[in-house]
Amino acid sequence: MKARVHVTLKQGVLDPQGRAIHQALETLGFEGVEDVRQGKYIELDLAETDAAKAEALVREICATLLANPVIESYTVSLQD
Amino acid sequence: MKARVHVTLKQGVLDPQGRAIHQALETLGFEGVEDVRQGKYIELDLAETDAAKAEALVREICATLLANPVIESYTVSLQD
């Protein structure tokens, strides 16, 4: 089973990577981009085949290692 | 209109970030994780309201700035 995790900065937290991309796009002449936010995307291949157990495992992994809960939030989605 | 971009390393390209996460999970005692791949996730807020034009703009942005086409591939999805 495959899990897809998105880790993003919470609303209101400064996102220097997103701001750098935004400025680079303006420098390159791209118009009509109002805001940019960058996050992390992680794919996990799991041996677990039970969706509920897999989601519980991935949420524990996120809380322990992948996300900083002070400034980041995360979403988990599963695929067979 | 909001665009969501996923930039991931192509199959076969070494992913040191994913490997570091995988090793950390083993050190922390998490079992049943067979592989980990890390990519980038970028959200763009666009002034454009036409979906086809927005997608064309975002694909140009990806090819120009966000992805390295030698080693990375990208996907674009749009939301109203």
XYZ file of C-alpha atoms in Angstrom:
160
model
C 0.000 0.000 0.000
C 1.254 3.463 -0.887
C 0.817 6.554 1.281
C 1.157 10.112 0.054
C 1.964 12.769 2.638
C 1.836 16.534 2.158
C 3.578 18.639 4.796
C 2.822 22.351 4.543
C 3.525 25.382 6.671
C 0.537 26.551 8.686
C -1.299 29.686 7.608
C 0.508 32.772 8.834
C 3.929 31.136 9.059
C 6.504 32.857 6.848
C 7.419 30.683 3.858
C 10.835 31.836 2.582
C 11.015 29.142 -0.128
C 7.631 30.150 -1.509
C 8.620 33.805 -1.417
C 11.878 33.054 -3.258
C 9.949 31.239 -5.995
C 7.475 34.135 -6.227
C 10.266 36.685 -6.616
C 12.065 34.523 -9.181
C 8.859 34.258 -11.230
C 8.503 38.056 -11.205
C 12.136 38.440 -12.248
C 11.561 35.979 -15.094
C 8.551 37.993 -16.260
C 5.737 35.613 -15.301
C 2.602 37.626 -14.540
C -0.606 36.724 -12.754
C 0.933 34.713 -9.904
C -0.511 36.100 -6.676
C 1.019 33.816 -4.081
C 3.325 30.799 -3.843
C 3.667 28.340 -0.977
C 6.104 25.448 -0.930
C 5.740 22.280 1.074
C 7.122 18.762 1.173
C 5.665 15.743 -0.560
C 6.602 12.272 0.651
C 5.615 8.898 -0.775
C 5.845 5.860 1.482
C 5.596 2.255 0.307
C 4.126 0.214 3.139
C 3.980 -3.523 3.751
C 0.693 -3.020 5.637
C -2.406 -3.887 3.591
C -5.087 -2.761 6.053
C -5.991 0.859 5.286
C -6.857 1.859 8.846
C -3.638 0.420 10.266
C -1.596 1.961 7.435
C -3.096 5.392 8.056
C -2.430 5.127 11.796
C 1.201 4.175 11.096
C 1.706 7.045 8.662
C 0.133 9.569 11.028
C 2.501 8.427 13.769
C 5.436 8.765 11.343
C 4.298 12.294 10.446
C 3.944 13.366 14.063
C 7.288 11.816 15.027
C 9.542 12.654 12.096
C 8.096 14.274 9.003
C 6.307 17.353 10.334
C 7.086 19.970 12.945
C 3.666 20.340 14.592
C 4.470 23.837 15.854
C 4.614 25.342 12.366
C 3.541 22.609 9.952
C 0.422 20.629 9.225
C 0.141 17.441 7.191
C -2.356 15.426 5.205
C -2.232 11.699 4.507
C -3.860 9.884 1.597
C -3.622 6.181 0.821
C -3.588 4.248 -2.429
C -3.702 0.496 -2.969
C -7.571 29.748 -9.411
C -5.199 27.567 -7.427
C -2.624 25.222 -8.955
C -0.963 22.347 -7.116
C 2.374 21.151 -8.462
C 4.223 17.978 -7.457
C 7.871 17.763 -8.467
C 9.400 14.313 -7.987
C 12.659 12.666 -8.922
C 12.387 10.359 -11.912
C 12.474 6.611 -11.386
C 16.044 5.400 -11.002
C 17.420 8.727 -9.767
C 18.977 8.442 -6.313
C 16.836 10.190 -3.687
C 19.084 11.018 -0.714
C 16.306 12.792 1.207
C 14.002 9.809 0.887
C 16.794 7.476 1.938
C 17.564 9.633 4.981
C 13.916 9.486 6.039
C 13.860 5.715 5.506
C 16.951 5.218 7.661
C 15.604 7.525 10.367
C 12.361 5.538 10.474
C 14.316 2.313 10.944
C 16.396 3.917 13.697
C 13.193 5.061 15.394
C 11.812 1.509 15.244
C 9.094 1.951 12.624
C 8.596 -1.325 10.770
C 6.881 -2.131 7.506
C 8.126 0.856 5.488
C 9.588 -0.536 2.268
C 10.558 2.641 0.434
C 10.422 6.410 0.864
C 10.658 9.064 -1.846
C 10.596 12.787 -1.175
C 9.526 15.468 -3.595
C 8.452 19.088 -3.601
C 4.912 20.369 -3.369
C 4.118 23.878 -4.552
C 0.825 25.761 -4.402
C 0.349 28.699 -6.747
C -2.479 31.238 -6.498
C -3.205 32.513 -9.996
C -5.144 35.529 -11.231
C -6.065 33.548 -14.375
C -9.588 32.111 -14.320
C -9.459 30.097 -17.547
C -8.342 26.545 -16.731
C -6.555 25.869 -20.020
C -4.580 29.116 -19.860
C -3.780 28.561 -16.192
C -2.476 25.067 -16.874
C -0.340 26.309 -19.765
C 1.118 29.038 -17.527
C 1.892 26.615 -14.713
C 3.505 24.087 -17.067
C 5.733 26.837 -18.418
C 6.639 27.840 -14.844
C 7.484 24.208 -14.038
C 9.665 23.775 -17.105
C 11.430 27.110 -16.524
C 11.926 27.238 -12.778
C 10.384 24.574 -10.575
C 11.655 21.312 -12.052
C 14.965 20.125 -13.433
C 13.795 18.148 -16.473
C 16.951 16.035 -16.526
C 16.191 14.316 -13.231
C 12.704 15.463 -12.186
C 9.174 15.123 -13.465
C 6.149 17.155 -12.428
C 2.384 16.984 -12.319
C -0.040 19.907 -12.306
C -3.574 19.921 -10.951
C -5.942 22.881 -10.820
C -8.641 23.873 -8.377
C -11.145 26.718 -8.612
